[in-house]
Short mmCIF file of C-alpha atoms in Angstrom, two decimals:
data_model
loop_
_atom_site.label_atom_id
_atom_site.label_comp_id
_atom_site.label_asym_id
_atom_site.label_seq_id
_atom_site.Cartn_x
_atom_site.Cartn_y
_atom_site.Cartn_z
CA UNK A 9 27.05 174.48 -47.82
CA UNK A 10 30.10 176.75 -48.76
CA UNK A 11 32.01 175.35 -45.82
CA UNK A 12 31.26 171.68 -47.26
CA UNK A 13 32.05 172.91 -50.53
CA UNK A 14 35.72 173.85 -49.32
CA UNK A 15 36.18 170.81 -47.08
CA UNK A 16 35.27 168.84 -50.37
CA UNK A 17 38.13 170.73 -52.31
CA UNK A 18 40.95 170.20 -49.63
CA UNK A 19 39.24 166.77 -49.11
CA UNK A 20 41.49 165.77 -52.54
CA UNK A 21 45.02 167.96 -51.61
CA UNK A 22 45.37 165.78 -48.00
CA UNK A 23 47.00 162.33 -47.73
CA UNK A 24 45.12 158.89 -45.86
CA UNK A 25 47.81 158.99 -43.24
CA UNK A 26 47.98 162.72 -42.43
CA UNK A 27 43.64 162.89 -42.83
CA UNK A 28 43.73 159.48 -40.37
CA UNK A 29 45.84 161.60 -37.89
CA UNK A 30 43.77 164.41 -38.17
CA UNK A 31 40.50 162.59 -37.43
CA UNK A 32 41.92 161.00 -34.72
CA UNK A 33 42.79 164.40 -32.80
CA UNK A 34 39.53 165.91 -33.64
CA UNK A 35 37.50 162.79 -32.27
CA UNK A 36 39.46 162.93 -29.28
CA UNK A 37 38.91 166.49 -28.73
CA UNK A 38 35.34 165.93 -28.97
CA UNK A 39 35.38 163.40 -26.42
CA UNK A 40 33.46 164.58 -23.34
CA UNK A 41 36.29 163.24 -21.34
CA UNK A 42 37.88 166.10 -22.80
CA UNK A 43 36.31 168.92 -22.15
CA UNK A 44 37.85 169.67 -18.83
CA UNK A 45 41.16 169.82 -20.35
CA UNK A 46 41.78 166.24 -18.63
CA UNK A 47 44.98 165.43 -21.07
CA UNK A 48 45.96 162.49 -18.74
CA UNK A 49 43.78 160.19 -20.51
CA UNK A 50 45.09 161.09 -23.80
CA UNK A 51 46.95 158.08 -24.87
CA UNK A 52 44.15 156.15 -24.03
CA UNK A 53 41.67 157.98 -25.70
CA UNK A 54 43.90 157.79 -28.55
CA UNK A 55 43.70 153.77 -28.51
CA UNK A 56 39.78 154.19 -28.28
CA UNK A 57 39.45 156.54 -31.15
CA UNK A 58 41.28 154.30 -33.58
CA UNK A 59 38.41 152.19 -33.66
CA UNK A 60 36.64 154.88 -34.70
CA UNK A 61 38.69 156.69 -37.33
CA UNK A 62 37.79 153.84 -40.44
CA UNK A 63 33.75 154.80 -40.27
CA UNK A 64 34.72 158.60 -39.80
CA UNK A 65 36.64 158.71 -42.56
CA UNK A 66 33.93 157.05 -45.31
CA UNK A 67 31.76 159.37 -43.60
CA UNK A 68 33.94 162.07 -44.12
CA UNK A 69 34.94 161.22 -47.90
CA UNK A 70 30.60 160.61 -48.33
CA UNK A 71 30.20 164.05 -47.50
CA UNK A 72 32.78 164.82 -50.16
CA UNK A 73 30.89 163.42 -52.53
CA UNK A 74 27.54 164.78 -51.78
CA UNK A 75 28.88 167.85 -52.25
CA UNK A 76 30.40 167.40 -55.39
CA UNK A 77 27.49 166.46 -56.15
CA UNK A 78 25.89 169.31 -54.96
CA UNK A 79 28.26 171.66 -56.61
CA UNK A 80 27.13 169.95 -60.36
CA UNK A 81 23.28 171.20 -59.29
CA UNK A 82 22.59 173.25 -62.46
CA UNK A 83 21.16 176.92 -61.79
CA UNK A 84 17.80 177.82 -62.30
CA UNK A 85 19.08 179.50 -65.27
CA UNK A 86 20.35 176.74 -67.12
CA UNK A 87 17.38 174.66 -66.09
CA UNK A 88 14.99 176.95 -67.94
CA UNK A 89 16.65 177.40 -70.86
CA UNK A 90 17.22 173.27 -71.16
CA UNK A 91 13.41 173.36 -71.07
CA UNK A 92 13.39 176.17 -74.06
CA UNK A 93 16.09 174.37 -75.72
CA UNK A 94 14.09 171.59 -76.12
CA UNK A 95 10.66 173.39 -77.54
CA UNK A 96 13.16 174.77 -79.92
CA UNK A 97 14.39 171.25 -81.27
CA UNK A 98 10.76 170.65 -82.58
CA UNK A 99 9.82 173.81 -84.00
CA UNK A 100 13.09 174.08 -85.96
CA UNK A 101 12.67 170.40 -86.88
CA UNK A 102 9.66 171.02 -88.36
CA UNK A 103 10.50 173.82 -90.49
CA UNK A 104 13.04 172.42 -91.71
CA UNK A 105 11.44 169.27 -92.79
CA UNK A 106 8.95 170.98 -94.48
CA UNK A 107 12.16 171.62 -97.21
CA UNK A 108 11.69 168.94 -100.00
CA UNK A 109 14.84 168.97 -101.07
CA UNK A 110 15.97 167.61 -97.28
CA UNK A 111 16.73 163.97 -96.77
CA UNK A 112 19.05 163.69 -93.52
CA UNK A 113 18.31 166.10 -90.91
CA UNK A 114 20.64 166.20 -87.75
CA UNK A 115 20.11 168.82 -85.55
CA UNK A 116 21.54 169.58 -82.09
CA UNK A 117 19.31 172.35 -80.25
CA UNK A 118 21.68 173.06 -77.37
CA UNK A 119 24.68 174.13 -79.77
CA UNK A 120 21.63 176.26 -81.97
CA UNK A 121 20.50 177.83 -78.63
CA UNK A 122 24.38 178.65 -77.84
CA UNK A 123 24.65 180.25 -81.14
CA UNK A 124 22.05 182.31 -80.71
CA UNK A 125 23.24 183.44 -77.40
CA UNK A 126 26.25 184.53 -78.99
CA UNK A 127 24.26 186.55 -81.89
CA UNK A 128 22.42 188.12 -78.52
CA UNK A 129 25.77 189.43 -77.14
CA UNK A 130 27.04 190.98 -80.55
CA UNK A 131 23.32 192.28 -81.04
CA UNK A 132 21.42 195.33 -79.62
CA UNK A 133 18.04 196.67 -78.78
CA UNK A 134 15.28 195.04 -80.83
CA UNK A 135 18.17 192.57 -82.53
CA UNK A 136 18.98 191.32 -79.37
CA UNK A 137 15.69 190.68 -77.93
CA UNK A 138 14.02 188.87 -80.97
CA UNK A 139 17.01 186.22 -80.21
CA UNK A 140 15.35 186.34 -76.46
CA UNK A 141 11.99 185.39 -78.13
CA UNK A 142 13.26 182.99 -79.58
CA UNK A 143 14.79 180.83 -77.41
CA UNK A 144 11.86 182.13 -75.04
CA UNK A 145 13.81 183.67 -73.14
CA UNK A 146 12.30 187.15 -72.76
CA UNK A 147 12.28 187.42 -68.65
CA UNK A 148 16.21 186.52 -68.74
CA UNK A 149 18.67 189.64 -67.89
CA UNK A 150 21.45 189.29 -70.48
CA UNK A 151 23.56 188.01 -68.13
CA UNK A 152 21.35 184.84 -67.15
CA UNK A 153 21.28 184.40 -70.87
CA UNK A 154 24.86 183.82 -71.21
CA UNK A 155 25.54 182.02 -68.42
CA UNK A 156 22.74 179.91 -68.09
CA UNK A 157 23.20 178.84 -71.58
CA UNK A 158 27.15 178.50 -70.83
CA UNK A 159 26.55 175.84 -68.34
CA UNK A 160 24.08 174.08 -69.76
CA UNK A 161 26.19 173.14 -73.09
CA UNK A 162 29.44 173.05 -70.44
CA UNK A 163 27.30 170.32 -68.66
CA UNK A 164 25.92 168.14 -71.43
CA UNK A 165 28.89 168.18 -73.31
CA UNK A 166 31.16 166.86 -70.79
CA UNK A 167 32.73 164.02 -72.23
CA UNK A 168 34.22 162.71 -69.24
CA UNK A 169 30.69 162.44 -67.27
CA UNK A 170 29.14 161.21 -70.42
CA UNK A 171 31.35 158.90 -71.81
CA UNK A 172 30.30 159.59 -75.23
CA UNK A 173 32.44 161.70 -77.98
CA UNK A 174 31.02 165.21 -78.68
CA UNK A 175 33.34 167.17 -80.42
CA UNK A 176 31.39 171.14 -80.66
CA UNK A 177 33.65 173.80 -82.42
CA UNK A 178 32.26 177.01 -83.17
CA UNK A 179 33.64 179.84 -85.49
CA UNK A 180 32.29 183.44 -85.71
CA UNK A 181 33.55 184.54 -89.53
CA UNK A 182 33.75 187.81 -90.55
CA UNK A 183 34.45 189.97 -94.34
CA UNK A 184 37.84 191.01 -93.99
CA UNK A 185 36.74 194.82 -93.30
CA UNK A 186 35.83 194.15 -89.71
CA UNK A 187 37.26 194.60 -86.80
CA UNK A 188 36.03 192.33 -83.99
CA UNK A 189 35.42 194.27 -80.97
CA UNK A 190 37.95 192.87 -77.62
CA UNK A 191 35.39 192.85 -75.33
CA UNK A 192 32.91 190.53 -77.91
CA UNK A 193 35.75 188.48 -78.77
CA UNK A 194 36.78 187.69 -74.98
CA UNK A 195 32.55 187.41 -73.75
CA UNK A 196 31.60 185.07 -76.62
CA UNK A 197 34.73 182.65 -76.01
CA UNK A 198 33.91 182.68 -72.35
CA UNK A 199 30.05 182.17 -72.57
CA UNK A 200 29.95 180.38 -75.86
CA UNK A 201 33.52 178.61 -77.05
CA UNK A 202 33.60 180.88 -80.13
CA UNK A 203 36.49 181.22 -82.47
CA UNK A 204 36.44 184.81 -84.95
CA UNK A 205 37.96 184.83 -88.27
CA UNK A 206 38.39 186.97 -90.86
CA UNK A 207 37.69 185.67 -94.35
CA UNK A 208 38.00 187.04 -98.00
CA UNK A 209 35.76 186.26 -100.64
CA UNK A 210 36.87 188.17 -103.49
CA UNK A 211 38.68 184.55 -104.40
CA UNK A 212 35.04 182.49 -103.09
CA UNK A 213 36.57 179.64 -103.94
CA UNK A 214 39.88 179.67 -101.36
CA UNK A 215 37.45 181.00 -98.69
CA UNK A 216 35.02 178.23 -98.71
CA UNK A 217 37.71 175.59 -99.39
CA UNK A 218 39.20 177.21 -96.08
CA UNK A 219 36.20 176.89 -94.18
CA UNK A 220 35.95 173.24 -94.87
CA UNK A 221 39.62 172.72 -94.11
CA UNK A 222 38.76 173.69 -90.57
CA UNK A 223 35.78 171.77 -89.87
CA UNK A 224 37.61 168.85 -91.27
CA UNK A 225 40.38 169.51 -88.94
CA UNK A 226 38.62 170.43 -85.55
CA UNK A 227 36.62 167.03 -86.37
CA UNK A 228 39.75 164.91 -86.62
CA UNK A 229 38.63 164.47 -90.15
CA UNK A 230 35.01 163.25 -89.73
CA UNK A 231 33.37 166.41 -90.88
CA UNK A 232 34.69 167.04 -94.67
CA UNK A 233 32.44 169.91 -96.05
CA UNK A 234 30.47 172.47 -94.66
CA UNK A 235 29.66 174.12 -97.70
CA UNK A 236 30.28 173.84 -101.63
CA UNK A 237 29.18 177.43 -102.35
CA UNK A 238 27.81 180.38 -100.19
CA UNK A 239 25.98 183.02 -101.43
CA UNK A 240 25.88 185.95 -99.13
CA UNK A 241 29.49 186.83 -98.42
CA UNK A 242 29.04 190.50 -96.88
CA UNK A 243 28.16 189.77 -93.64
CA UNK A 244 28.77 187.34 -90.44
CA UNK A 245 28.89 183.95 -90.77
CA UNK A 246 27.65 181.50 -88.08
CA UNK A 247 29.88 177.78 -88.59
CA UNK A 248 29.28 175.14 -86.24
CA UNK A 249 31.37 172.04 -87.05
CA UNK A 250 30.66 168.89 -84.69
CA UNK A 251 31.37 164.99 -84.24
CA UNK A 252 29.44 163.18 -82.23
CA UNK A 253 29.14 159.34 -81.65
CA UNK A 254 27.36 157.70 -79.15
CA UNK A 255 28.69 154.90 -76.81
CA UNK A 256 26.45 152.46 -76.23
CA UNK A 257 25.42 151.39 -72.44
CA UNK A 258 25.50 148.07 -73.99
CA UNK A 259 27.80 146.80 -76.94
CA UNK A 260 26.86 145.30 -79.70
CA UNK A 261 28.56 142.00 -80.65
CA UNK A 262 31.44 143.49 -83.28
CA UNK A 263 31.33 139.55 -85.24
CA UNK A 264 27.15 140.14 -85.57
CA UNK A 265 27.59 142.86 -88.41
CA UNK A 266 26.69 142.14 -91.99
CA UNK A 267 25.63 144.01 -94.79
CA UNK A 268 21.67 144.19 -95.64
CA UNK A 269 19.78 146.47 -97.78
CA UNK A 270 18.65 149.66 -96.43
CA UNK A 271 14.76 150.84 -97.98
CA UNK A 272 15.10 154.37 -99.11
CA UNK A 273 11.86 154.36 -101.04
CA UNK A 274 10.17 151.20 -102.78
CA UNK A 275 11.91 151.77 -105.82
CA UNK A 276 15.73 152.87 -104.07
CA UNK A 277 17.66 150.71 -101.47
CA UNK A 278 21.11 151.07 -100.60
CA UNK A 279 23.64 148.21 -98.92
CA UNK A 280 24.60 149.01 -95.45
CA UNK A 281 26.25 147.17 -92.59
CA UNK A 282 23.63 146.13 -89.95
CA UNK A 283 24.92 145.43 -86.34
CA UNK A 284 22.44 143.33 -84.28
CA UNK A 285 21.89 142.38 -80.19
CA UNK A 286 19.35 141.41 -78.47
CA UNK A 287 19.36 142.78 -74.61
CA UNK A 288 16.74 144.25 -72.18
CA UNK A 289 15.38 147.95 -73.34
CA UNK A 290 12.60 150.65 -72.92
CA UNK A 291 10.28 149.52 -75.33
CA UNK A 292 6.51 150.98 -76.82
CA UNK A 293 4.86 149.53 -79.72
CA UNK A 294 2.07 152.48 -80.98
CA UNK A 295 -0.59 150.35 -82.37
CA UNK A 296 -2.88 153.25 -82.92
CA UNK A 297 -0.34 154.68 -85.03
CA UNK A 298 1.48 151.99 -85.84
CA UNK A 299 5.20 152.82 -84.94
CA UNK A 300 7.83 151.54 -82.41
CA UNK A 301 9.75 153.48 -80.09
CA UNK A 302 12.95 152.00 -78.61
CA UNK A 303 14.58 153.93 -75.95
CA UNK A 304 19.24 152.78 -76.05
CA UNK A 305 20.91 154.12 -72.81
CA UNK A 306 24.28 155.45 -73.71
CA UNK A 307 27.61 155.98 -71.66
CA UNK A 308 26.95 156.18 -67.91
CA UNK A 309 22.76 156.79 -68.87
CA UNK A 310 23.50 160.17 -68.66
CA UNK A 311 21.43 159.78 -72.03
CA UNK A 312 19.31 157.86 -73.99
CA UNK A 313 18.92 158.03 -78.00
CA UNK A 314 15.12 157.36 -78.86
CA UNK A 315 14.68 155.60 -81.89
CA UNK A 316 10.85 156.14 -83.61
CA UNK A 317 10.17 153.82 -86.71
CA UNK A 318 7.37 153.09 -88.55
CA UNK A 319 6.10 149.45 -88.89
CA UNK A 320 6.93 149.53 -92.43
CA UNK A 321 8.80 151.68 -95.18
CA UNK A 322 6.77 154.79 -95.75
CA UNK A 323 7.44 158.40 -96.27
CA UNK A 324 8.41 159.86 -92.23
CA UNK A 325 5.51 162.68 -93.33
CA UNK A 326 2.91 160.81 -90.97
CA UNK A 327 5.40 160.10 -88.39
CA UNK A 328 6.52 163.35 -88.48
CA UNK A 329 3.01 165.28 -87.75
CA UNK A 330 2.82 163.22 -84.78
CA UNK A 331 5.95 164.50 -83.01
CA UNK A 332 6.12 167.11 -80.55
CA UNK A 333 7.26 166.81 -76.91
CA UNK A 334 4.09 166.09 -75.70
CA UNK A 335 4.01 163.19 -77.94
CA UNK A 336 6.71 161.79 -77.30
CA UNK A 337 7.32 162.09 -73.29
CA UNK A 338 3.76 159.97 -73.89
CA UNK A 339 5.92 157.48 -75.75
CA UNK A 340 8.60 157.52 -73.19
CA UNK A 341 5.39 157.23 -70.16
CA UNK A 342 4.35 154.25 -72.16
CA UNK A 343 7.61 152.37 -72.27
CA UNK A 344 7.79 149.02 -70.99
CA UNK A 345 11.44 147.37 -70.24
CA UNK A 346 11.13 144.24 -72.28
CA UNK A 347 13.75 141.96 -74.19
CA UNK A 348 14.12 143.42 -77.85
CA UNK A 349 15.75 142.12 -80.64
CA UNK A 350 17.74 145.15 -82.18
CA UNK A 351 19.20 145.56 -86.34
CA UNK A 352 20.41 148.68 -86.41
CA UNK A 353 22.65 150.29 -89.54
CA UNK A 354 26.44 151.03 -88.53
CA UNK A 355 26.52 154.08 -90.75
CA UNK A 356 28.50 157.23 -90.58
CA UNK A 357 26.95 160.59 -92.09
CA UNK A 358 27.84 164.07 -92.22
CA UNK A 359 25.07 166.71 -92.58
CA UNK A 360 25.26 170.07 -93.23
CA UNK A 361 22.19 172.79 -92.93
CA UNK A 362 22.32 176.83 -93.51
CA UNK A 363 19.68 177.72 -90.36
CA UNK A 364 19.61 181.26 -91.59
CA UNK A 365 16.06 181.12 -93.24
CA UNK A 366 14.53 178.63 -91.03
CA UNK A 367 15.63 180.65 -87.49
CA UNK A 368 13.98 184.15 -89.61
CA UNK A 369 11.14 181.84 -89.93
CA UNK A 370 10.81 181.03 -86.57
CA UNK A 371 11.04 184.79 -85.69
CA UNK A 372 14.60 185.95 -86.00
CA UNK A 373 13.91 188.41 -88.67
CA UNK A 374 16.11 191.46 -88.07
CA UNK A 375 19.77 189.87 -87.05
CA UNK A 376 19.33 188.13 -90.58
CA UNK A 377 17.79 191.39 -92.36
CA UNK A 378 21.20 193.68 -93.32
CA UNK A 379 18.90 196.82 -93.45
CA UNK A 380 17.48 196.34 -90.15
CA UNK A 381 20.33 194.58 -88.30
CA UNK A 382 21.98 195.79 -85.44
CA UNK A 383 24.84 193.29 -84.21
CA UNK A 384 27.14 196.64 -83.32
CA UNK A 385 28.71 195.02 -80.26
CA UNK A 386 30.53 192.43 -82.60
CA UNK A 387 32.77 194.98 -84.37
CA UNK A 388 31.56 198.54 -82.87
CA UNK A 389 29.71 199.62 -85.75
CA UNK A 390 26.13 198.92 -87.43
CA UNK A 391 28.24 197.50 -90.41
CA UNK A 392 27.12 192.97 -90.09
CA UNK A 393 24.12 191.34 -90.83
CA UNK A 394 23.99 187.54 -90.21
CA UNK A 395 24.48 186.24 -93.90
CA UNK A 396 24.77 182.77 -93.15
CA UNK A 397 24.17 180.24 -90.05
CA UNK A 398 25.84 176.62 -91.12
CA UNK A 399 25.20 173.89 -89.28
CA UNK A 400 27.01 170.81 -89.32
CA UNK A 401 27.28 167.72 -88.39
CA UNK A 402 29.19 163.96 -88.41
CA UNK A 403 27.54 161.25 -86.67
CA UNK A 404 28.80 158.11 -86.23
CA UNK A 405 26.62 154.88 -84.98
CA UNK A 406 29.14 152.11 -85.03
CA UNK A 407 29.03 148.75 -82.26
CA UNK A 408 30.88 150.18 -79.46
CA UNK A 409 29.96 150.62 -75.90
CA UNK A 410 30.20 149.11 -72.40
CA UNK A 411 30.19 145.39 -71.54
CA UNK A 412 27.03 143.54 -71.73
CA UNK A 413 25.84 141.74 -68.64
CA UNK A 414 25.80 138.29 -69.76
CA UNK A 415 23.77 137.01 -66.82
CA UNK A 416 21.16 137.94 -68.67
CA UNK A 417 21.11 135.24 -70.96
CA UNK A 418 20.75 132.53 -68.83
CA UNK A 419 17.87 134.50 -66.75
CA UNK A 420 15.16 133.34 -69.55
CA UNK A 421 14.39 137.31 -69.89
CA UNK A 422 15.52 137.88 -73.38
CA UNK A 423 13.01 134.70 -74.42
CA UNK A 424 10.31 135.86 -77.36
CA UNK A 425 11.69 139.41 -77.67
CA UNK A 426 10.37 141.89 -79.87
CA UNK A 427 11.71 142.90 -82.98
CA UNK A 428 13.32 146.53 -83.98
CA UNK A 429 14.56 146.28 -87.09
CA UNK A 430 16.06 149.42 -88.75
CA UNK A 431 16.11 149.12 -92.22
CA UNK A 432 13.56 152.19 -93.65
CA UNK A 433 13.68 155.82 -92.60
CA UNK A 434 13.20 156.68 -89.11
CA UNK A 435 13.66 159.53 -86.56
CA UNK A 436 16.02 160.00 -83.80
CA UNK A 437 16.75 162.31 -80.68
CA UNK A 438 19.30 162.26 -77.96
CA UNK A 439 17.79 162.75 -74.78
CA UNK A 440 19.58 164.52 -71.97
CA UNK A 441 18.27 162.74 -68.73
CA UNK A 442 19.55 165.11 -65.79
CA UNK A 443 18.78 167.96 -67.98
CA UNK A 444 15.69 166.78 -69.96
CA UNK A 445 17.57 168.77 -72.59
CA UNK A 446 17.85 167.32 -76.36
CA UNK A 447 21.18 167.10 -77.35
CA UNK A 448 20.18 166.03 -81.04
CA UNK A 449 16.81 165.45 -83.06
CA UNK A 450 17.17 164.41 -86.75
CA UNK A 451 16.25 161.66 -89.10
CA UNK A 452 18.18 159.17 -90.68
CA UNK A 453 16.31 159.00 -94.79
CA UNK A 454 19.47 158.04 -97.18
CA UNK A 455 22.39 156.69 -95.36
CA UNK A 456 25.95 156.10 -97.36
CA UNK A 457 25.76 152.88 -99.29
CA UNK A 458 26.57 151.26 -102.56
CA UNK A 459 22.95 151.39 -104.80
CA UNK A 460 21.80 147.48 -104.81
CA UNK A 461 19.10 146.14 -107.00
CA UNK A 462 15.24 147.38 -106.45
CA UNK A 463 13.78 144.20 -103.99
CA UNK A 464 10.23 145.59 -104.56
#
């Protein structure tokens, strides 16, 4: 395979003519009338292999491809830490929704998992392997850690591939009395895309204003605030900043938006645009539980974004005893490719969480503990703790996407479809589908909107 590997790279570096005149003397140097050296016949042989040279060469470019293809095969590595990645996105879910004072949650549990590779390589002994556990992880070497995790956020966050914007920037801040350690500073930018900063809080006020400056500007604007306040300035500070915005596998029609009222609670509703299309999707209506799943392909269908919505407005609490991964892969088993009618809210939000108490209550106790932590390959010296782990995010659903088939609508598929209509709380993930990875899990409560009237 390493010899189709290289033809595949010097496949792209050779012109049609000169690759054409190539083929043609290998094919005629395979010819049997060739293998007595017979060169007499070589003209002729050349007018025979012309015919030849068209099929060779899509044969030859095929091979390319497969392995390109091939080369894309994530390791074992990566594979198993997808699969971790994903048990993660539930059990941090959950803990954090447990948090009254939550309303929006958006979560992405590859970037979390990243981040806590990256506390792995500054940590050591007992530090470093509670991060392990963790992301269980424990049978990894260190170095499996890093890169598998490494290609596995390299791989779903491939814009190109994807065709959906994911904008991940990561920042490592530090008091201004470290010293960051050349060898953690080069490892955790390879492995993890990690900026290091030094920041003073003696004037709090500059510092966190200069924290939000930077996730404003490494957003292109879309991410405002990280933080108003933080409390523990003495130690490391975890910051990841992100935009993301799905493009739709099919558009939505941009003249069937209009404003309706979204249903907080019975007593709270808020006016939001509300984009609608009706097309053919992956669709499960839980009777038993009464909920509907809807299952929107985005970009290339690299990945899907699973909507879960109760029948009617309610508090998600029920919904949300119900999920795990179990659950819903049963949703997903269920699904049934139907014609749905979809109203879904064109909203932008920005959400911001400090992990640091949720991740020690999911087991990483000492990296957060500054009497027991050990992160001594970050600076050289038992002298961080990890004071804060902020976690931020803009997303943006908005009508944009590829073009719709329309020979759909004269097929008489989309006749009687079912209805999804978005206008209470509901639950979200992004799906990875060649990694079964989740690239985001959160819930949509209070979007932006102008307070209208109670309606109940």
């Amino acid at each position: 395979m390493k010899c189709r590997n290289g033809a595949a790279q010097s496949l792209s570096n050779v012109s049609l003519p000169a690759l054409w005149r190539l083929l043609r003397t290998l094919l005629v140097f395979q010819n049997e009338n060739c293998r007595d050296q017979n060169f007499s016949r070589l003209p002729q042989l050349l007018l025979e292999t012309d015919r030849m040279w068209m099929t060779n060469l899509v044969a030859f470019c095929l091979l390319a491809v497969v392995a390109s293809a091939e080369e894309k095969k994530l390791s074992s590595y990566a594979t198993a830490l997808a699969d971790h990645s994903a048990n993660l996105a539930f059990s941090l879910y959950h803990n954090m929704a447990k948090d009254k004072d939550t309303e929006n949650i958006l979560l992405s549990p590859v970037v979390v998992a990243s981040s806590l590779g990256m506390v792995a390589l500054g940590g050591k002994a007992s530090t470093a392997s509670q991060v392990k556990t963790v992301l269980s992880a424990d049978k990894l070497k260190d170095e499996h850690l890093h890169a598998g995790l490494s290609e596995l956020l390299s791989e779903v966050s491939d814009a190109k591939s994807r065709n959906t914007t994911w904008k991940i920037n990561n920042r490592l801040y530090g008091p201004s009395s470290v010293s960051f350690a050349d060898d953690f500073v080069k490892n955790s930018k390879k492995h993890y895309n990690y900026d290091h900063s030094k920041i003073n809080f003696r004037d709090k006020r500059s510092a966190v204003n200069s924290i939000n400056e930077w996730a404003a500007k490494s957003t292109d604007g879309k991410l405002t605030e990280i933080t108003k306040d933080v409390q523990n300035t003495d130690g490391a500070m975890i910051v990841n900043a992100m935009y993301f915005k799905p493009h739709w596998f099919e558009t939505f029609n941009d003249q069937m938006v209009d404003n309706r009222g979204f249903l907080v609670t019975r007593s709270f509703t808020v006016g939001v645009p509300m984009m609608h299309r009706t097309g053919l999707y992956d669709f499960h209506e839980d009777k038993e539980n009464r909920l509907f799943v809807l299952n929107m392909p985005l970009g290339k269908k690299e990945a899907s974004m699973i909507l879960i919505m109760p029948y009617h407005l309610e508090p998600l609490a029920r919904l949300e005893k119900l999920l795990t991964r179990k659950q819903v892969d049963t949703w997903i088993s269920k699904m049934e490719n139907i014609a749905v009618a979809i109203s879904l809210p064109k909203i932008a939000l920005e959400v911001s969480h400090n992990l640091q108490k949720h991740l020690a209550e999911l087991g990483l106790t000492e990296a957060v503990d500054k009497s027991k932590a050990d992160l001594s390959n970050i600076s050289g010296k038992k002298d961080l703790y990890l004071s804060n782990v902020f976690h931020a995010s803009a997303l943006e659903l908005d009508v944009k996407g590829n073009p719709f088939d329309t020979s759909v609508y004269g097929s008489g598929k989309l006749t009687n479809p079912r209805l999804f209509y978005a206008d209470h709380p509901f639950v979200f993930l992004v799906k990875d589908n060649k990694t079964n990875s989740i690239l985001y899990i959160g819930r949509v409560v209070k979007p932006k909107g102008d307070k209208m009237r109670d309606e109940l």
